[in-house]
Tab-separated table of C-alpha atoms and ligand atoms in Angstrom:
chain	number	residue	atom	x	y	z
A	19	MET	CA	78.969	115.730	-230.950
A	20	GLN	CA	76.578	114.484	-233.433
A	21	ARG	CA	75.416	114.845	-236.848
A	22	LEU	CA	71.816	113.657	-238.371
A	23	VAL	CA	71.888	111.925	-241.754
A	24	ILE	CA	69.126	111.808	-244.247
A	25	GLN	CA	69.185	110.440	-247.475
A	26	GLY	CA	65.971	112.220	-249.232
A	27	GLY	CA	62.931	111.677	-251.539
A	28	GLN	CA	61.593	108.756	-249.120
A	29	LYS	CA	57.660	108.490	-249.344
A	30	LEU	CA	56.437	109.242	-245.575
A	31	SER	CA	53.311	106.832	-244.918
A	32	GLY	CA	52.535	105.216	-241.244
A	33	THR	CA	50.987	107.289	-238.290
A	34	ILE	CA	53.194	109.970	-236.620
A	35	LYS	CA	52.375	110.217	-232.852
A	36	ILE	CA	52.883	113.872	-231.441
A	37	ASN	CA	54.226	114.503	-228.017
A	38	GLY	CA	52.984	116.891	-225.331
A	39	ALA	CA	54.107	120.575	-226.193
A	40	LYS	CA	57.611	121.694	-225.509
A	41	ASN	CA	56.229	125.090	-224.768
A	42	SER	CA	53.899	123.563	-222.316
A	43	VAL	CA	56.066	121.284	-220.356
A	44	VAL	CA	58.494	123.705	-219.649
A	45	ALA	CA	55.906	126.159	-218.011
A	46	LEU	CA	53.985	123.339	-216.114
A	47	LEU	CA	57.256	122.037	-214.477
A	48	PRO	CA	58.487	125.356	-212.619
A	49	ALA	CA	54.769	126.066	-212.105
A	50	ALA	CA	54.801	122.564	-209.829
A	51	ILE	CA	56.545	124.218	-207.392
A	52	LEU	CA	53.990	126.385	-206.317
A	53	SER	CA	51.808	123.429	-204.928
A	54	ASP	CA	52.737	122.463	-201.339
A	55	GLU	CA	51.719	119.185	-202.043
A	56	GLU	CA	52.159	116.423	-204.795
A	57	THR	CA	51.219	117.233	-208.951
A	58	VAL	CA	51.643	114.898	-211.856
A	59	ILE	CA	52.173	115.651	-214.768
A	60	TYR	CA	50.898	113.328	-218.090
A	61	ASN	CA	52.043	113.120	-221.636
A	62	VAL	CA	56.010	114.694	-220.909
A	63	PRO	CA	58.055	114.668	-223.966
A	64	LYS	CA	61.254	113.230	-223.858
A	65	ILE	CA	63.433	116.152	-225.002
A	66	THR	CA	66.102	117.600	-223.076
A	67	ASP	CA	64.655	120.915	-222.022
A	68	VAL	CA	62.772	118.687	-219.762
A	69	ASP	CA	66.372	116.928	-218.391
A	70	VAL	CA	67.273	120.494	-217.630
A	71	LEU	CA	64.178	122.106	-216.028
A	72	LYS	CA	64.375	118.768	-213.709
A	73	GLN	CA	67.503	119.384	-212.930
A	74	ILE	CA	66.273	122.748	-211.466
A	75	ILE	CA	63.473	121.728	-209.470
A	76	GLU	CA	66.121	118.666	-207.304
A	77	LEU	CA	68.815	121.553	-207.237
A	78	LEU	CA	65.501	123.108	-205.213
A	79	ASN	CA	64.729	119.804	-203.513
A	80	GLY	CA	62.247	118.687	-205.355
A	81	LYS	CA	61.611	115.054	-205.629
A	82	LEU	CA	60.913	113.407	-208.477
A	83	VAL	CA	59.724	110.401	-210.349
A	84	VAL	CA	59.588	109.688	-213.480
A	85	GLU	CA	56.767	106.864	-214.997
A	86	GLU	CA	56.738	106.104	-218.960
A	87	ASP	CA	55.190	109.708	-219.839
A	88	ALA	CA	54.553	111.057	-216.028
A	89	ILE	CA	56.249	113.124	-214.050
A	90	LYS	CA	55.306	113.157	-210.186
A	91	ILE	CA	56.856	116.033	-208.249
A	92	ASP	CA	56.848	116.674	-204.812
A	93	SER	CA	57.200	120.052	-203.853
A	94	LYS	CA	56.354	119.500	-200.168
A	95	ASN	CA	59.819	120.847	-199.220
A	96	ILE	CA	61.017	123.112	-202.015
A	97	GLN	CA	63.909	125.367	-200.759
A	98	ASN	CA	64.396	128.868	-202.416
A	99	THR	CA	68.272	128.030	-203.738
A	100	THR	CA	69.935	130.587	-206.119
A	101	ILE	CA	69.859	128.795	-209.966
A	102	PRO	CA	73.267	129.010	-211.529
A	103	GLU	CA	73.988	130.660	-214.736
A	104	GLU	CA	75.354	127.659	-216.327
A	105	LEU	CA	71.570	125.950	-215.689
A	106	SER	CA	69.740	128.934	-216.000
A	107	ASN	CA	71.212	130.096	-219.292
A	108	LYS	CA	70.685	126.652	-220.621
A	109	LEU	CA	66.969	127.291	-221.967
A	110	ARG	CA	64.230	129.795	-222.146
A	111	ALA	CA	61.917	128.633	-219.840
A	112	SER	CA	64.332	128.814	-216.817
A	113	TYR	CA	62.787	132.714	-216.329
A	114	TYR	CA	59.484	130.705	-215.018
A	115	PHE	CA	61.512	130.143	-212.118
A	116	MET	CA	61.185	133.558	-211.207
A	117	GLY	CA	57.433	134.009	-211.183
A	118	ALA	CA	57.180	130.571	-209.497
A	119	LEU	CA	60.045	131.187	-206.562
A	120	LEU	CA	58.657	134.660	-206.483
A	121	SER	CA	55.158	133.348	-205.592
A	122	LYS	CA	56.270	131.046	-203.195
A	123	PHE	CA	59.242	132.186	-201.168
A	124	LYS	CA	59.065	136.686	-202.103
A	125	HIS	CA	62.723	136.440	-203.267
A	126	VAL	CA	64.266	134.957	-206.181
A	127	GLU	CA	67.893	134.784	-207.523
A	128	ILE	CA	68.568	133.561	-210.856
A	129	TYR	CA	70.974	134.577	-214.218
A	130	PHE	CA	69.625	135.536	-217.688
A	131	PRO	CA	67.477	133.013	-219.397
A	132	GLY	CA	68.802	131.272	-222.508
A	133	GLY	CA	66.987	129.720	-225.515
A	134	CYS	CA	68.233	130.599	-229.495
A	135	ASN	CA	68.947	133.539	-230.274
A	136	PHE	CA	66.823	135.597	-232.328
A	137	GLY	CA	68.375	138.903	-231.988
A	138	ALA	CA	67.442	140.815	-228.383
A	139	ARG	CA	65.059	138.837	-226.487
A	140	GLN	CA	64.459	140.937	-223.346
A	141	ILE	CA	62.630	139.757	-220.594
A	142	ASP	CA	61.509	143.525	-219.857
A	143	TYR	CA	57.716	142.832	-219.267
A	144	HIS	CA	58.156	139.899	-216.855
A	145	LEU	CA	60.469	142.372	-214.570
A	146	LYS	CA	57.806	145.492	-214.779
A	147	GLY	CA	55.111	142.978	-214.127
A	148	PHE	CA	56.781	141.789	-211.081
A	149	GLU	CA	57.670	145.023	-209.563
A	150	ALA	CA	53.773	146.114	-210.157
A	151	LEU	CA	53.178	143.395	-207.956
A	152	GLY	CA	55.085	144.768	-205.608
A	153	ALA	CA	58.692	143.498	-206.191
A	154	THR	CA	61.658	145.380	-206.503
A	155	ILE	CA	64.497	144.096	-208.488
A	156	THR	CA	68.518	144.407	-208.308
A	157	MET	CA	71.545	143.551	-210.843
A	158	GLU	CA	74.445	141.954	-208.903
A	159	GLY	CA	76.446	141.132	-211.840
A	160	SER	CA	74.616	139.281	-214.173
A	161	LYS	CA	72.240	137.924	-211.250
A	162	PHE	CA	69.087	138.828	-210.750
A	163	ILE	CA	67.660	139.502	-207.157
A	164	ILE	CA	63.806	139.573	-207.236
A	165	ASP	CA	62.800	140.333	-203.839
A	166	ALA	CA	59.437	141.766	-202.318
A	167	LYS	CA	58.194	142.279	-198.968
A	168	GLU	CA	54.612	140.988	-199.862
A	169	LEU	CA	52.705	141.224	-203.175
A	170	LYS	CA	49.962	142.756	-204.185
A	171	GLY	CA	47.368	142.407	-206.811
A	172	ALA	CA	47.830	145.217	-209.414
A	173	GLU	CA	46.500	146.132	-213.039
A	174	ILE	CA	48.765	144.991	-215.883
A	175	ALA	CA	48.873	146.192	-219.301
A	176	LEU	CA	51.283	144.546	-221.235
A	177	ASP	CA	53.692	146.352	-224.042
A	178	PHE	CA	52.850	143.061	-225.989
A	179	PRO	CA	51.102	139.982	-225.625
A	180	SER	CA	54.180	137.994	-224.618
A	181	VAL	CA	54.031	134.347	-223.781
A	182	GLY	CA	56.521	134.193	-221.029
A	183	ALA	CA	56.042	137.526	-219.512
A	184	THR	CA	51.795	136.388	-219.519
A	185	ILE	CA	52.779	132.301	-217.787
A	186	ASN	CA	55.149	134.488	-215.812
A	187	LEU	CA	52.467	136.836	-213.947
A	188	MET	CA	50.164	134.145	-213.712
A	189	LEU	CA	53.075	132.037	-212.013
A	190	ALA	CA	53.822	135.642	-209.702
A	191	SER	CA	50.365	136.513	-208.654
A	192	VAL	CA	48.257	133.466	-207.880
A	193	LYS	CA	49.149	134.037	-204.164
A	194	ALA	CA	49.620	137.555	-203.924
A	195	GLU	CA	47.020	139.540	-202.224
A	196	GLY	CA	43.789	140.896	-204.001
A	197	GLN	CA	43.345	140.555	-207.655
A	198	THR	CA	45.678	140.731	-210.752
A	199	THR	CA	44.180	141.453	-213.723
A	200	ILE	CA	46.772	141.223	-217.153
A	201	TYR	CA	45.516	143.375	-220.108
A	202	ASN	CA	46.771	142.444	-223.299
A	203	ALA	CA	47.969	138.882	-222.228
A	204	ALA	CA	49.074	136.153	-224.682
A	205	LYS	CA	46.000	133.657	-226.015
A	206	GLU	CA	48.448	130.542	-226.714
A	207	PRO	CA	46.889	127.222	-225.951
A	208	GLU	CA	50.115	127.089	-223.574
A	209	ILE	CA	48.866	129.410	-221.724
A	210	VAL	CA	45.320	127.825	-221.175
A	211	ASN	CA	47.320	124.429	-220.059
A	212	VAL	CA	49.405	125.877	-217.453
A	213	ALA	CA	45.819	128.336	-216.000
A	214	SER	CA	44.290	124.583	-215.892
A	215	PHE	CA	47.320	122.720	-213.871
A	216	LEU	CA	47.348	126.178	-211.444
A	217	SER	CA	43.501	126.041	-211.194
A	218	ASN	CA	43.374	122.552	-210.697
A	219	MET	CA	45.668	123.218	-207.723
A	220	GLY	CA	43.382	125.246	-206.462
A	221	ALA	CA	44.300	128.939	-208.069
A	222	ASN	CA	41.402	131.241	-208.907
A	223	ILE	CA	42.351	132.134	-212.825
A	224	ARG	CA	39.876	133.444	-215.219
A	225	GLY	CA	39.775	134.662	-218.645
A	226	ALA	CA	43.237	132.292	-219.779
A	227	GLY	CA	43.016	131.916	-223.562
A	228	THR	CA	41.519	135.883	-223.780
A	229	SER	CA	43.221	139.024	-223.866
A	230	THR	CA	42.268	139.626	-220.378
A	231	ILE	CA	43.081	137.396	-217.503
A	232	LYS	CA	41.773	137.954	-213.739
A	233	ILE	CA	43.663	136.269	-210.795
A	234	THR	CA	42.691	137.000	-207.434
A	235	GLY	CA	45.181	135.440	-204.850
A	236	VAL	CA	44.985	132.299	-202.937
A	237	LYS	CA	46.882	131.224	-199.771
A	238	LYS	CA	47.907	127.349	-200.690
A	239	LEU	CA	48.126	125.477	-203.576
A	240	GLY	CA	47.748	121.949	-203.404
A	241	ARG	CA	47.797	118.570	-204.985
A	242	ALA	CA	46.786	118.722	-209.043
A	243	MET	CA	47.462	116.773	-211.950
A	244	VAL	CA	47.804	117.966	-215.790
A	245	ASP	CA	47.796	116.330	-219.261
A	246	VAL	CA	50.511	118.294	-221.608
A	247	ILE	CA	48.796	119.455	-224.768
A	248	PRO	CA	49.688	118.402	-227.843
A	249	ASP	CA	52.259	120.389	-229.209
A	250	ARG	CA	51.180	121.917	-232.421
A	251	ILE	CA	54.759	123.045	-233.548
A	252	GLU	CA	55.825	119.594	-233.984
A	253	ALA	CA	52.413	119.122	-235.218
A	254	GLY	CA	52.880	121.580	-238.129
A	255	THR	CA	56.492	120.517	-238.709
A	256	TYR	CA	55.560	116.593	-239.733
A	257	LEU	CA	52.442	118.119	-241.470
A	258	ILE	CA	54.531	120.123	-243.850
A	259	ALA	CA	56.533	117.190	-244.664
A	260	GLY	CA	53.324	115.036	-245.455
A	261	ALA	CA	53.002	118.160	-247.596
A	262	LEU	CA	55.991	117.251	-249.093
A	263	LEU	CA	56.291	113.486	-249.585
A	264	GLY	CA	53.415	111.853	-247.627
A	265	GLU	CA	51.570	109.257	-249.545
A	266	ASN	CA	48.508	109.227	-246.939
A	267	LEU	CA	50.506	110.111	-243.461
A	268	THR	CA	48.730	110.317	-240.220
A	269	ILE	CA	49.579	113.263	-237.563
A	270	SER	CA	47.894	112.225	-234.829
A	271	ASN	CA	47.244	112.848	-230.935
A	272	ILE	CA	46.277	116.235	-232.344
A	273	ILE	CA	44.405	118.883	-231.472
A	274	PRO	CA	43.311	120.652	-235.096
A	275	GLU	CA	41.635	123.915	-233.838
A	276	HIS	CA	45.597	124.765	-232.439
A	277	LEU	CA	46.368	124.151	-235.975
A	278	SER	CA	44.020	126.099	-237.532
A	279	SER	CA	46.661	128.901	-239.196
A	280	ILE	CA	48.986	126.420	-240.907
A	281	LEU	CA	46.019	124.318	-241.940
A	282	GLY	CA	44.716	127.691	-243.684
A	283	LYS	CA	48.063	128.627	-244.942
A	284	LEU	CA	48.388	124.365	-246.424
A	285	ARG	CA	44.622	124.633	-247.831
A	286	GLU	CA	46.058	128.039	-249.590
A	287	MET	CA	48.598	125.844	-251.207
A	288	ASN	CA	46.625	123.385	-252.135
A	289	VAL	CA	47.829	121.204	-250.367
A	290	LYS	CA	44.997	118.144	-249.430
A	291	TYR	CA	44.211	116.506	-246.340
A	292	THR	CA	41.350	114.891	-244.315
A	293	GLN	CA	40.503	115.326	-241.039
A	294	LYS	CA	39.245	113.637	-237.931
A	295	VAL	CA	38.947	114.826	-234.182
A	296	ASN	CA	42.557	114.018	-233.223
A	297	GLU	CA	43.948	113.454	-236.734
A	298	ILE	CA	45.080	114.535	-239.874
A	299	THR	CA	45.879	112.448	-242.486
A	300	ILE	CA	48.214	114.355	-245.613
A	301	SER	CA	49.903	113.243	-248.892
A	302	LYS	CA	52.056	114.934	-251.021
A	303	CYS	CA	50.723	118.099	-253.254
A	304	GLU	CA	51.852	117.762	-256.756
A	305	ASN	CA	50.826	121.488	-257.534
A	306	LEU	CA	51.941	123.384	-254.330
A	307	LYS	CA	50.906	126.946	-255.004
A	308	ALA	CA	52.689	130.448	-253.851
A	309	THR	CA	51.369	132.281	-250.690
A	310	ASP	CA	51.986	134.708	-248.525
A	311	ILE	CA	52.535	134.633	-244.444
A	312	LYS	CA	52.967	137.577	-241.996
A	313	THR	CA	53.505	135.648	-238.262
A	314	GLN	CA	51.512	136.581	-235.579
A	315	VAL	CA	50.157	136.200	-231.824
A	316	TYR	CA	47.830	133.443	-231.645
A	317	PRO	CA	45.902	132.411	-233.321
A	318	GLY	CA	47.610	133.708	-236.039
A	319	TYR	CA	50.676	132.144	-238.098
A	320	PRO	CA	53.350	131.133	-235.125
A	321	THR	CA	56.576	132.112	-235.608
A	322	ASP	CA	57.933	128.788	-234.557
A	323	LEU	CA	56.149	127.670	-237.959
A	324	ALA	CA	57.683	130.447	-240.190
A	325	GLN	CA	61.000	128.958	-240.650
A	326	PRO	CA	60.008	125.198	-241.260
A	327	ILE	CA	57.216	126.567	-244.125
A	328	CYS	CA	59.806	128.016	-246.167
A	329	VAL	CA	60.896	124.269	-247.125
A	330	LEU	CA	57.241	123.944	-248.572
A	331	LEU	CA	57.000	127.400	-250.625
A	332	ALA	CA	60.424	126.820	-251.725
A	333	LYS	CA	58.979	123.665	-253.720
A	334	ALA	CA	55.621	125.540	-254.262
A	335	ASN	CA	55.435	127.727	-258.343
A	336	GLY	CA	55.598	130.971	-258.164
A	337	THR	CA	56.741	133.544	-255.714
A	338	SER	CA	56.096	133.521	-251.859
A	339	HIS	CA	57.245	136.184	-249.087
A	340	VAL	CA	57.648	135.306	-245.209
A	341	ILE	CA	57.476	138.129	-243.118
A	342	GLU	CA	58.569	137.758	-239.375
A	343	THR	CA	56.877	140.432	-237.328
A	344	ILE	CA	57.661	138.629	-233.478
A	345	TYR	CA	61.415	138.133	-233.661
A	346	GLU	CA	64.042	140.582	-235.055
A	347	LYS	CA	66.180	138.391	-236.173
A	348	ARG	CA	65.025	134.882	-236.847
A	349	MET	CA	66.313	133.763	-240.576
A	350	GLY	CA	69.348	130.866	-239.264
A	351	HIS	CA	67.954	128.157	-242.005
A	352	VAL	CA	67.641	130.945	-245.236
A	353	LYS	CA	72.007	130.820	-246.092
A	354	TYR	CA	71.796	126.525	-245.646
A	355	LEU	CA	68.205	126.404	-247.458
A	356	GLN	CA	69.832	128.719	-250.229
A	357	GLN	CA	72.945	125.944	-250.533
A	358	MET	CA	70.369	123.290	-250.545
A	359	GLY	CA	69.000	124.987	-254.193
A	360	ALA	CA	66.368	127.372	-252.677
A	361	ASN	CA	65.757	130.865	-254.412
A	362	ILE	CA	65.228	132.602	-251.175
A	363	GLU	CA	66.363	135.955	-250.374
A	364	ILE	CA	66.219	138.231	-247.384
A	365	GLU	CA	65.588	142.019	-246.667
A	366	ASP	CA	64.799	142.974	-243.092
A	367	ASN	CA	62.623	140.909	-241.882
A	368	ILE	CA	61.086	139.236	-245.165
A	369	GLU	CA	61.598	136.280	-247.001
A	370	THR	CA	61.229	136.231	-251.247
A	371	ILE	CA	60.788	132.797	-251.723
A	372	THR	CA	60.633	131.529	-255.653
A	373	GLY	CA	59.546	128.307	-256.541
A	374	PRO	CA	59.982	125.530	-257.659
A	375	CYS	CA	63.499	124.259	-256.726
A	376	ASN	CA	64.691	120.966	-256.665
A	377	PHE	CA	66.667	120.519	-253.515
A	378	VAL	CA	69.764	118.890	-252.735
A	379	GLY	CA	71.604	117.139	-250.016
A	380	THR	CA	74.300	118.734	-248.447
A	381	ASN	CA	76.361	119.435	-245.424
A	382	VAL	CA	74.509	122.067	-243.268
A	383	GLU	CA	74.127	123.375	-239.849
A	384	ALA	CA	71.612	124.014	-237.287
A	385	SER	CA	72.049	127.563	-235.722
A	386	ASP	CA	68.881	127.344	-233.708
A	387	LEU	CA	65.656	124.748	-233.039
A	388	ARG	CA	63.228	125.578	-235.531
A	389	ALA	CA	65.992	126.163	-238.195
A	390	GLY	CA	66.799	122.499	-237.411
A	391	ALA	CA	63.791	121.571	-238.143
A	392	THR	CA	63.603	123.384	-241.473
A	393	LEU	CA	66.702	121.679	-242.239
A	394	PHE	CA	65.803	118.083	-241.637
A	395	LEU	CA	62.563	119.128	-243.800
A	396	ALA	CA	64.204	119.821	-247.264
A	397	ALA	CA	66.864	117.039	-246.190
A	398	LEU	CA	64.184	114.486	-246.468
A	399	ALA	CA	62.861	116.392	-249.714
A	400	ALA	CA	66.111	116.759	-251.313
A	401	GLU	CA	68.244	114.619	-253.708
A	402	GLY	CA	71.585	113.032	-252.124
A	403	GLU	CA	72.308	113.038	-248.500
A	404	THR	CA	72.111	116.012	-245.988
A	405	SER	CA	74.187	115.813	-242.378
A	406	ILE	CA	73.711	118.088	-240.433
A	407	THR	CA	75.324	119.507	-237.200
A	408	ASN	CA	74.859	121.111	-234.007
A	409	ILE	CA	71.495	118.755	-233.583
A	410	GLN	CA	71.594	119.153	-230.035
A	411	PHE	CA	69.278	122.331	-231.151
A	412	ILE	CA	66.560	120.060	-232.742
A	413	LEU	CA	66.943	117.457	-230.232
A	414	ARG	CA	65.184	120.447	-227.566
A	415	GLY	CA	62.423	120.394	-229.265
A	416	TYR	CA	61.869	117.100	-231.571
A	417	GLU	CA	60.918	113.980	-229.428
A	418	ASN	CA	62.144	110.728	-230.457
A	419	LEU	CA	63.000	112.163	-234.274
A	420	VAL	CA	64.944	109.270	-235.538
A	421	ASN	CA	62.194	106.692	-234.623
A	422	LYS	CA	59.384	109.167	-235.856
A	423	LEU	CA	60.631	109.419	-239.110
A	424	SER	CA	62.531	106.239	-239.819
A	425	ASN	CA	59.051	104.222	-238.773
A	426	VAL	CA	57.148	106.196	-241.412
A	427	GLY	CA	59.665	105.022	-244.650
A	428	ALA	CA	62.358	108.124	-244.075
A	429	ASN	CA	66.304	107.307	-244.208
A	430	ILE	CA	67.542	108.997	-241.376
A	431	HIS	CA	69.769	108.278	-238.603
A	432	ILE	CA	72.364	109.900	-235.799
A	433	GLU	CA	75.987	109.782	-236.403
A	434	GLU	CA	78.971	110.136	-233.512
A	435	ILE	CA	81.137	112.776	-234.935
A	436	GLU	CA	84.580	114.199	-233.337
B	504	EPU	N1	59.871	140.562	-225.616
B	504	EPU	C1	60.476	141.676	-225.398
B	504	EPU	N2	60.393	141.795	-223.580
B	504	EPU	C2	59.604	141.252	-222.838
B	504	EPU	C3	59.220	139.531	-223.263
B	504	EPU	C4	59.157	139.455	-224.341
B	504	EPU	O1	60.965	142.739	-225.665
B	504	EPU	O2	59.561	141.040	-221.922
B	504	EPU	C5	59.591	140.261	-227.038
B	504	EPU	C6	60.375	139.205	-227.650
B	504	EPU	O3	62.006	139.882	-227.550
B	504	EPU	C7	60.285	138.789	-228.831
B	504	EPU	C8	58.516	138.823	-228.297
B	504	EPU	O4	58.255	140.021	-227.498
B	504	EPU	O5	60.413	139.770	-229.766
B	504	EPU	C9	57.406	137.743	-227.999
B	504	EPU	O6	58.244	137.061	-226.966
B	504	EPU	P1	57.346	136.388	-226.319
B	504	EPU	O7	57.566	136.335	-224.351
B	504	EPU	O8	55.592	135.882	-226.536
B	504	EPU	O9	58.628	134.959	-226.241
B	504	EPU	P2	58.907	133.873	-225.339
B	504	EPU	O10	57.792	133.850	-224.321
B	504	EPU	O11	60.070	134.455	-225.110
B	504	EPU	C10	58.044	131.936	-226.329
B	504	EPU	C11	58.366	130.863	-227.052
B	504	EPU	C12	58.956	130.502	-228.010
B	504	EPU	C13	58.078	131.355	-229.167
B	504	EPU	C14	57.387	132.527	-228.761
B	504	EPU	C15	56.390	133.297	-229.356
B	504	EPU	C16	58.801	129.382	-224.878
B	504	EPU	C17	59.954	128.476	-223.849
B	504	EPU	N3	59.280	130.002	-225.774
B	504	EPU	O12	58.804	132.484	-226.281
B	504	EPU	O13	59.041	129.463	-228.802
B	504	EPU	O14	58.540	132.085	-229.997
B	504	EPU	O15	56.834	132.242	-227.258
B	504	EPU	O16	54.938	132.110	-230.201
B	504	EPU	O17	57.429	128.893	-224.638
B	504	EPU	C18	60.256	128.051	-230.115
B	504	EPU	O18	59.526	126.568	-229.730
B	504	EPU	O19	61.239	127.730	-231.109
B	504	EPU	C19	60.606	128.907	-229.454
B	504	EPU	C20	61.347	130.049	-229.679
């Protein structure tokens, strides 16, 4: 076991380079097995979710070569194997092998995906979409068996613009006969990234990034390359760190357009920053103003930054509200922020935060990935030492966290504990 130890209150200055997006690469790797040849994914982050997906591809007989931040995937001899429960439930994105294997072999055996616990995280939209394409789904204990004699293009209207379902249905339909239309599709940049990769392989996809995606099936998918887009959630997390403690802290390798909703909230809070084509320089704001935030699908304010921004809101003058609309239960950070000194109350899915507070270091526990990010932000701003356990959650999404933060002045390290 490990813990993250942070001595708070240090100024942050210098540059933090953002890595490739977790939520893109976790779809691009499963997408790679759709090719009958070799594909290369560049700008791959070194996070634990990627390690699990590499294990699954190797289990399926894919050949991987890792060179610096690139992964070469040879999918010529991919075989269809049951993905065992201990791999399926290590991360959410294992569900992308449902769409990819269904597309390639018309048969998949896999277990329910894992991922952070935010209440029920159903996959019914994915399954209904596979059925619309002609698949039948049976359960054997907790194993899903998804089978199709043939896959035929279909009209699919999602009940909600789910990121996972949109990507999974693109994967499942790229080789189906005829045209598939996904209505009410999610519009997140990660979807465009996956659609570009599939198009580079030879797929025919129109409208990714809008709410209607049209896919015309092709027979074969071939060689392709793709760059993982910068991680907008990692970038947003470090922008919040900059607003708390920055002295000209530069967040580089970003696409500012993907950050428009978080930047809008920072401006409302009085935070000042300067923006260039692919970087933003931000400094501590001494006069933070309270504001209200409601999580929405892209381009609205992302649920993945709803927990981290609570730290900044807790330092702001006045009362702020955060309304979580995407998940039924994503409040694992609240009890620990309270222990660290925040004045924060929850009713249903609404947090009411009254500031400004002074954070004080203590022993806390990461309950999920972004709750963990919230705690390291509070710890950076706190007086004294904070120790965070369960850091395996944090390492799922933040590459090289300790180096990135210590290089800009934070006092942070990881310790082994019993
Ligand atoms: N939903 C259903 N049925 C479905 C699919 C989704 O009811 O079949 C519900 C979910 O329970 C949730 C909502 O719809 O309440 C949104 O779920 P969505 O499918 O959009 O989320 P996801 O694909 O499971 C991805 C990211 C999450 C991020 C969400 C929303 C990955 C691997 N995960 O999850 O990332 O919060 O989109 O943007 O891409 C994170 O990075 O911390 C994280 C949790």
